[in-house]
Amino acid sequence: MFRSIWPYIGAGIILLFAIGAILAPWLSPYDPYEIHLSEQLAGPSRAHPLGQDANGSDILSRLLYGARISLAVGLSVVALTAVVGVLLGLVSGYYGGWIDTLLMRLVDILLAFPGLLLAIALVAVLGPSMRNVVIALAVLGWVSFARLVRGQVLSVREREFVLAARTSGQSDLRIMVVHILPNVLSPVIVQATFGIAGVIISESSLSFLGLGAPPGTPSWGAMLSQGKQVLLDAPHVSIFPGLAIMLVVLAFNFVGDGLRDRLDPRGGSGRRG
Amino acid sequence: MRESILQLRGVGKSFAERGGVLRREQRRLQVLDGVDLAIHSGEVFGLAGESGCGKTTLARVVMRLLAPTAGDLRLAGIDYGEWARRPRRAFYRQVQMVFQDPYASLNPRLRVHRILGEMLTIHGLANGDRRRRCTRMLEQVGLTADDLDKFPHEFSGGQRQRIAIARALIIRPRLLVADEPVSALDLAVQQRIVDLLGTMQRKLALTLLFISHDLHLMTEFCDRIGVMYAGRLVEILPGRRLIEGGRHPYVQGLLNSIPIADPRQRAAKRPLLEGEVPAPGAHIPGCAFHPRCPQRFAPCDHLRPELIEAAPGHWIACHLFSAT
Amino acid sequence: MTASEPLLEIRDLKIRFQGEAGPLNILQGVDLKLLAGETVGLVGASGSGKSVTAQAILGLLKRPPLLEISGQILYEGSDLVTMSAGQLRQVRGRRIAYIFQEPMSALNPVFTVGEQIAEMVVLHEGLGRRSALNRAADLFAEVGLPDPRRRLNNYPHELSGGQRQRVMIAMALSCSPQILIADEPTTALDVTIQAQILRLLKRLQVERRMALLFITHDLRVMAEIADRLAVMQAGRIVEEAGIEALFHAPQHAYTRQLLTLIPGRGGGRVVP
């Protein structure tokens, strides 16, 4: 299906992390919350392959549980924003007029905010919790989907088969769902894979700043933040969560690139360069 | 006088050209300008003209794909304002359309039986024998039951246009608007599609609005032909009389421009039109054709000629014929 | 040069392309002569090989899809098929010029048409910029562009389709070619503009004593412009004759079939 090997590698990495996340309770050698103050910051060993953190908790176990948070937040934010964005973009592009003007001005305004700062402000107001992280990231996340879909709809709307659908006498809703939506979905799927990668980074950033999961929760961002204070003495505490973030983000980008090449032959080869 | 199925009175359509930061209207592009037309029940009416003359815009206004900015239209005696208050499917039960590009007018993701079948569903005609009705319609346009489960990309251009015709006719509309239905096809296929349209028109007692730029094709096929120039109808006459009887100076220039398949009658010996069609934004006072007209005289540059009946069934908008 | 000696002669030209399902025989032995001061029409359905023939003359075929080329294209005693790329550049655009169907794709959208044609003039005639622009204005006048000086400052998108095709013709003339190859130059145009362009090409061909190789699928257009006609089908020339003979006494079955497909034929037409 794909022309190069990278999308397969990406999919493989995502699959591994997904399995790790789902089977975390069985795969983890230890309880991720277990504290062994006597074994603080112990380096990788036979018993703890990735070492232990400031509380003496097993880093491998925390990484596996952390994958649950990263993937769950990534998927839920993207699912939520994609649905909202696609609907708004569809309506905006199909009807045009004042609905379109209103929505697109809103999009312009939201795009003018620095995304992460807005999310920080929102979480600061709502209080740090996973639910609020999802809300904060979703507030801006739909914008890119809406804009993408609107642009696609504008070009598909004037294609003759859509005109033919209108002159066949069917309702606007049916035209949008049956004739337009399937023809604009490909770029949405591509955008979604890149979106998941972006959300995982944002979630980690928020957690890194202490605005994500409550203290002690095994989130990759929080783990990275914790490791920051002991970076020179015990680099393994930050290296492994950092590596996990990088791998998953890279994997989603590989898949995204592959999907884009596959679904849209006109697109460039993009960031692989 | 036969009953008119479609009537247009003073129909105009202009588009705003916007520009600048505030997207203010810069100027209006007048694409249709006061079109009067009545299409009789059961006739094949040909609408001819070069690109930019407004014939496609007219088709889209008739099909309610665009709203006119002036004038009014009636279909089956009912005003378009009234149609707008009724369910959309009621309007499209009366009138259907075949588009120019058969590669673009069929949804690439739907199989033929869905393309045809959804027409029956929308118009509440899908009782039990849906598949049989689709098959029968396909056979009428020269395809077979085997084609029902195929996707559009599995067909040639001519076959796709047959499917588009089947889609339009499966609900038995009274009026079919065909906008350049053959111009995207090879010559050999063109004739066969026109023949098919003619057969269906007779079989179903259909009224046909056939839009084309190919005058030769139309003169054999259309009962009446209207020629458009710069958004207006300049001449309406019986189809078979077009080639010899076209009197408007633009129509004569157009006829002279058509290459003739006889090397002994080269255009080098015929007077050709100078210049080009005006851009839609150009405001030309009087007759829109006068800057190019070899026969212009006093009134042409300030008085707009109205369409008048110069001979029975032969309408011309030109001062040469209205002076009397 | 005597009238019987051809300017260009194609001998047994065979071309194979790499297709998706294996090699395709695009040209299967084409013979064609082009004499000075005559218009030769090359007519055929799409895929018959008429455009490939033109591209072969100009050396525009790329590998892939080009797989194999054999035969000769003789021009002034040398063979264009075996000529080096450098020598071919000397010929292409100087002695042999080319006009496309879609002038928009052949013009650079970010330069004025004056700049583009002046560049050609500088290249071919080694003139300075100012005299090159004067020369360009003369050429614009020759191809019937209204207000030629002002046209020099237009960008391609500011011109109509017919005006763009006139610009293309002016560019082709900028090198005073002996041979002009026009590939469906009027197919994208409206009928009134087509008639103007055909008349223009015919006039230029006669005045400049060029050989014009005119390619189209439309026999009606051929009847207006060609002196001699070659009918192509599936990579072969199946019939070649003077234009009147071909229209009034076609020999090959395929030619007869093409003639019956012409709309309006048989009905006849009286010139008003």
mmCIF file of C-alpha atoms in Angstrom, chain C residues 66-264:
data_model
loop_
_atom_site.group_PDB
_atom_site.id
_atom_site.type_symbol
_atom_site.label_atom_id
_atom_site.label_comp_id
_atom_site.label_asym_id
_atom_site.label_seq_id
_atom_site.Cartn_x
_atom_site.Cartn_y
_atom_site.Cartn_z
ATOM 1 C CA LEU C 66 10.897 6.812 -25.000
ATOM 2 C CA LEU C 67 12.400 3.368 -25.338
ATOM 3 C CA GLU C 68 13.630 3.118 -28.884
ATOM 4 C CA ILE C 69 13.764 5.358 -31.932
ATOM 5 C CA SER C 70 14.878 4.329 -35.409
ATOM 6 C CA GLY C 71 14.680 5.768 -38.897
ATOM 7 C CA GLN C 72 15.793 9.185 -40.080
ATOM 8 C CA ILE C 73 14.614 12.775 -39.840
ATOM 9 C CA LEU C 74 16.700 14.531 -42.471
ATOM 10 C CA TYR C 75 17.078 18.265 -42.282
ATOM 11 C CA GLU C 76 19.619 20.076 -44.487
ATOM 12 C CA GLY C 77 21.483 16.840 -45.010
ATOM 13 C CA SER C 78 21.872 15.939 -41.337
ATOM 14 C CA ASP C 79 19.832 13.447 -39.344
ATOM 15 C CA LEU C 80 17.978 14.925 -36.353
ATOM 16 C CA VAL C 81 17.532 11.462 -34.828
ATOM 17 C CA THR C 82 21.257 10.928 -34.319
ATOM 18 C CA MET C 83 22.170 14.551 -33.701
ATOM 19 C CA SER C 84 23.727 15.530 -30.372
ATOM 20 C CA ALA C 85 21.714 17.562 -27.906
ATOM 21 C CA GLY C 86 23.901 20.613 -28.540
ATOM 22 C CA GLN C 87 23.487 20.486 -32.305
ATOM 23 C CA LEU C 88 19.750 19.917 -31.869
ATOM 24 C CA ARG C 89 19.464 23.105 -29.814
ATOM 25 C CA GLN C 90 20.916 24.998 -32.772
ATOM 26 C CA VAL C 91 18.119 23.681 -34.947
ATOM 27 C CA ARG C 92 15.221 23.729 -32.526
ATOM 28 C CA GLY C 93 13.721 27.171 -32.076
ATOM 29 C CA ARG C 94 15.945 28.616 -34.829
ATOM 30 C CA ARG C 95 15.179 26.886 -38.051
ATOM 31 C CA ILE C 96 12.254 24.868 -36.711
ATOM 32 C CA ALA C 97 9.715 26.540 -34.392
ATOM 33 C CA TYR C 98 6.816 25.042 -32.497
ATOM 34 C CA ILE C 99 3.372 26.237 -31.362
ATOM 35 C CA PHE C 100 1.423 24.374 -28.691
ATOM 36 C CA GLN C 101 -2.252 23.800 -28.163
ATOM 37 C CA GLU C 102 -2.349 25.547 -24.794
ATOM 38 C CA PRO C 103 -0.290 28.737 -24.934
ATOM 39 C CA MET C 104 -0.835 29.407 -21.225
ATOM 40 C CA SER C 105 1.382 26.482 -20.274
ATOM 41 C CA ALA C 106 4.111 27.602 -22.658
ATOM 42 C CA LEU C 107 4.308 31.144 -21.284
ATOM 43 C CA ASN C 108 5.953 32.027 -17.999
ATOM 44 C CA PRO C 109 3.285 33.641 -15.797
ATOM 45 C CA VAL C 110 5.672 35.911 -13.871
ATOM 46 C CA PHE C 111 7.218 37.760 -16.843
ATOM 47 C CA THR C 112 5.522 40.131 -19.269
ATOM 48 C CA VAL C 113 5.050 38.735 -22.752
ATOM 49 C CA GLY C 114 7.345 41.518 -24.015
ATOM 50 C CA GLU C 115 10.182 40.341 -21.768
ATOM 51 C CA GLN C 116 9.695 36.769 -22.891
ATOM 52 C CA ILE C 117 9.731 37.474 -26.582
ATOM 53 C CA ALA C 118 12.613 39.978 -26.262
ATOM 54 C CA GLU C 119 14.642 37.265 -24.544
ATOM 55 C CA MET C 120 14.110 35.036 -27.584
ATOM 56 C CA VAL C 121 15.114 37.847 -29.935
ATOM 57 C CA VAL C 122 18.268 38.566 -27.916
ATOM 58 C CA LEU C 123 19.091 34.864 -28.002
ATOM 59 C CA HIS C 124 18.527 34.422 -31.723
ATOM 60 C CA GLU C 125 19.646 37.722 -33.168
ATOM 61 C CA GLY C 126 22.059 39.040 -30.558
ATOM 62 C CA LEU C 127 20.312 42.413 -30.415
ATOM 63 C CA GLY C 128 20.450 44.798 -27.451
ATOM 64 C CA ARG C 129 17.489 45.039 -25.124
ATOM 65 C CA ARG C 130 15.941 48.133 -26.635
ATOM 66 C CA SER C 131 16.139 46.972 -30.227
ATOM 67 C CA ALA C 132 14.924 43.538 -29.116
ATOM 68 C CA LEU C 133 11.791 45.162 -27.670
ATOM 69 C CA ASN C 134 11.300 47.123 -30.891
ATOM 70 C CA ARG C 135 11.623 43.902 -32.829
ATOM 71 C CA ALA C 136 9.101 42.267 -30.455
ATOM 72 C CA ALA C 137 6.618 45.075 -31.091
ATOM 73 C CA ASP C 138 7.046 44.578 -34.842
ATOM 74 C CA LEU C 139 6.356 40.877 -34.447
ATOM 75 C CA PHE C 140 3.252 41.595 -32.337
ATOM 76 C CA ALA C 141 2.027 43.869 -35.110
ATOM 77 C CA GLU C 142 2.750 41.208 -37.690
ATOM 78 C CA VAL C 143 0.588 38.647 -35.854
ATOM 79 C CA GLY C 144 -2.262 41.150 -35.586
ATOM 80 C CA LEU C 145 -2.163 41.981 -31.882
ATOM 81 C CA PRO C 146 -3.975 45.296 -31.432
ATOM 82 C CA ASP C 147 -1.866 48.049 -29.869
ATOM 83 C CA PRO C 148 1.391 46.024 -29.988
ATOM 84 C CA ARG C 149 3.547 48.426 -27.886
ATOM 85 C CA ARG C 150 1.127 48.281 -24.971
ATOM 86 C CA ARG C 151 0.763 44.514 -25.274
ATOM 87 C CA LEU C 152 4.500 44.130 -24.525
ATOM 88 C CA ASN C 153 3.810 45.088 -20.915
ATOM 89 C CA ASN C 154 1.001 42.559 -20.400
ATOM 90 C CA TYR C 155 1.375 39.411 -18.337
ATOM 91 C CA PRO C 156 0.069 36.215 -19.959
ATOM 92 C CA HIS C 157 -3.022 36.056 -17.706
ATOM 93 C CA GLU C 158 -4.062 39.537 -18.838
ATOM 94 C CA LEU C 159 -4.519 38.328 -22.401
ATOM 95 C CA SER C 160 -7.376 36.337 -23.894
ATOM 96 C CA GLY C 161 -6.814 32.846 -25.278
ATOM 97 C CA GLY C 162 -6.658 34.153 -28.825
ATOM 98 C CA GLN C 163 -4.188 36.900 -27.915
ATOM 99 C CA ARG C 164 -1.972 34.417 -26.092
ATOM 100 C CA GLN C 165 -1.897 32.206 -29.151
ATOM 101 C CA ARG C 166 -0.863 35.244 -31.222
ATOM 102 C CA VAL C 167 1.948 35.885 -28.728
ATOM 103 C CA MET C 168 3.068 32.266 -29.116
ATOM 104 C CA ILE C 169 3.096 32.653 -32.878
ATOM 105 C CA ALA C 170 5.112 35.875 -32.573
ATOM 106 C CA MET C 171 7.635 34.045 -30.380
ATOM 107 C CA ALA C 172 7.861 31.253 -32.920
ATOM 108 C CA LEU C 173 8.510 33.817 -35.662
ATOM 109 C CA SER C 174 11.193 35.612 -33.632
ATOM 110 C CA CYS C 175 13.856 33.310 -35.056
ATOM 111 C CA SER C 176 12.585 33.505 -38.657
ATOM 112 C CA PRO C 177 12.076 29.753 -38.892
ATOM 113 C CA GLN C 178 12.029 27.770 -42.104
ATOM 114 C CA ILE C 179 9.663 25.241 -40.625
ATOM 115 C CA LEU C 180 6.754 25.943 -38.276
ATOM 116 C CA ILE C 181 5.115 23.058 -36.459
ATOM 117 C CA ALA C 182 1.671 23.813 -34.998
ATOM 118 C CA ASP C 183 0.165 21.119 -32.754
ATOM 119 C CA GLU C 184 -3.611 21.654 -32.388
ATOM 120 C CA PRO C 185 -3.054 25.413 -32.136
ATOM 121 C CA THR C 186 -6.736 26.287 -32.408
ATOM 122 C CA THR C 187 -8.397 23.398 -30.617
ATOM 123 C CA ALA C 188 -8.869 25.303 -27.350
ATOM 124 C CA LEU C 189 -10.218 28.401 -29.082
ATOM 125 C CA ASP C 190 -13.693 29.566 -30.006
ATOM 126 C CA VAL C 191 -14.680 29.245 -33.618
ATOM 127 C CA THR C 192 -14.376 32.950 -34.511
ATOM 128 C CA ILE C 193 -10.914 33.145 -32.954
ATOM 129 C CA GLN C 194 -9.960 29.862 -34.589
ATOM 130 C CA ALA C 195 -10.828 31.312 -37.980
ATOM 131 C CA GLN C 196 -8.681 34.379 -37.269
ATOM 132 C CA ILE C 197 -5.695 32.297 -36.166
ATOM 133 C CA LEU C 198 -5.988 29.965 -39.164
ATOM 134 C CA ARG C 199 -6.074 32.931 -41.518
ATOM 135 C CA LEU C 200 -3.059 34.427 -39.709
ATOM 136 C CA LEU C 201 -1.026 31.222 -39.943
ATOM 137 C CA LYS C 202 -1.842 30.821 -43.610
ATOM 138 C CA ARG C 203 -0.850 34.415 -44.350
ATOM 139 C CA LEU C 204 2.438 34.112 -42.423
ATOM 140 C CA GLN C 205 3.255 30.827 -44.114
ATOM 141 C CA VAL C 206 2.785 32.327 -47.558
ATOM 142 C CA GLU C 207 4.515 35.640 -46.815
ATOM 143 C CA ARG C 208 7.511 34.058 -45.131
ATOM 144 C CA ARG C 209 7.624 31.044 -47.425
ATOM 145 C CA MET C 210 7.728 28.729 -44.436
ATOM 146 C CA ALA C 211 6.862 25.061 -44.435
ATOM 147 C CA LEU C 212 3.973 24.596 -42.018
ATOM 148 C CA LEU C 213 3.302 21.242 -40.412
ATOM 149 C CA PHE C 214 -0.206 21.545 -39.004
ATOM 150 C CA ILE C 215 -1.511 18.898 -36.625
ATOM 151 C CA THR C 216 -5.159 18.515 -35.669
ATOM 152 C CA HIS C 217 -7.870 15.921 -35.249
ATOM 153 C CA ASP C 218 -10.356 18.227 -36.976
ATOM 154 C CA LEU C 219 -10.678 17.640 -40.709
ATOM 155 C CA ARG C 220 -12.739 20.805 -41.144
ATOM 156 C CA VAL C 221 -9.762 22.823 -39.938
ATOM 157 C CA MET C 222 -7.533 20.888 -42.350
ATOM 158 C CA ALA C 223 -9.821 21.785 -45.230
ATOM 159 C CA GLU C 224 -9.225 25.438 -44.384
ATOM 160 C CA ILE C 225 -5.450 25.407 -44.167
ATOM 161 C CA ALA C 226 -3.651 22.338 -45.533
ATOM 162 C CA ASP C 227 -2.246 21.937 -49.054
ATOM 163 C CA ARG C 228 -1.427 18.314 -48.560
ATOM 164 C CA LEU C 229 -2.820 15.945 -45.953
ATOM 165 C CA ALA C 230 -1.416 12.856 -44.257
ATOM 166 C CA VAL C 231 -3.900 10.689 -42.378
ATOM 167 C CA MET C 232 -2.479 8.817 -39.396
ATOM 168 C CA GLN C 233 -3.917 5.761 -37.750
ATOM 169 C CA ALA C 234 -2.234 3.690 -35.056
ATOM 170 C CA GLY C 235 1.286 4.946 -35.747
ATOM 171 C CA ARG C 236 1.136 4.760 -39.536
ATOM 172 C CA ILE C 237 0.303 7.173 -42.312
ATOM 173 C CA VAL C 238 -2.515 5.350 -44.076
ATOM 174 C CA GLU C 239 -3.159 7.912 -46.784
ATOM 175 C CA GLU C 240 -1.399 10.968 -48.128
ATOM 176 C CA ALA C 241 -2.757 13.194 -50.865
ATOM 177 C CA GLY C 242 -3.408 16.748 -52.005
ATOM 178 C CA ILE C 243 -6.135 18.333 -49.949
ATOM 179 C CA GLU C 244 -8.796 18.374 -52.668
ATOM 180 C CA ALA C 245 -8.094 14.829 -53.770
ATOM 181 C CA LEU C 246 -8.258 13.621 -50.211
ATOM 182 C CA PHE C 247 -11.610 15.273 -49.532
ATOM 183 C CA HIS C 248 -13.215 14.457 -52.835
ATOM 184 C CA ALA C 249 -11.662 11.104 -53.702
ATOM 185 C CA PRO C 250 -10.478 9.438 -50.480
ATOM 186 C CA GLN C 251 -8.801 6.087 -51.102
ATOM 187 C CA HIS C 252 -8.370 4.536 -47.686
ATOM 188 C CA ALA C 253 -11.356 3.225 -45.707
ATOM 189 C CA TYR C 254 -10.225 5.038 -42.562
ATOM 190 C CA THR C 255 -10.092 8.363 -44.371
ATOM 191 C CA ARG C 256 -13.600 7.809 -45.676
ATOM 192 C CA GLN C 257 -14.759 7.000 -42.164
ATOM 193 C CA LEU C 258 -13.197 10.200 -40.786
ATOM 194 C CA LEU C 259 -14.914 12.206 -43.518
ATOM 195 C CA THR C 260 -18.353 10.832 -42.692
ATOM 196 C CA LEU C 261 -17.941 11.906 -39.068
ATOM 197 C CA ILE C 262 -17.676 15.600 -39.905
ATOM 198 C CA PRO C 263 -20.741 17.401 -38.569
ATOM 199 C CA GLY C 264 -22.752 19.259 -41.176
#
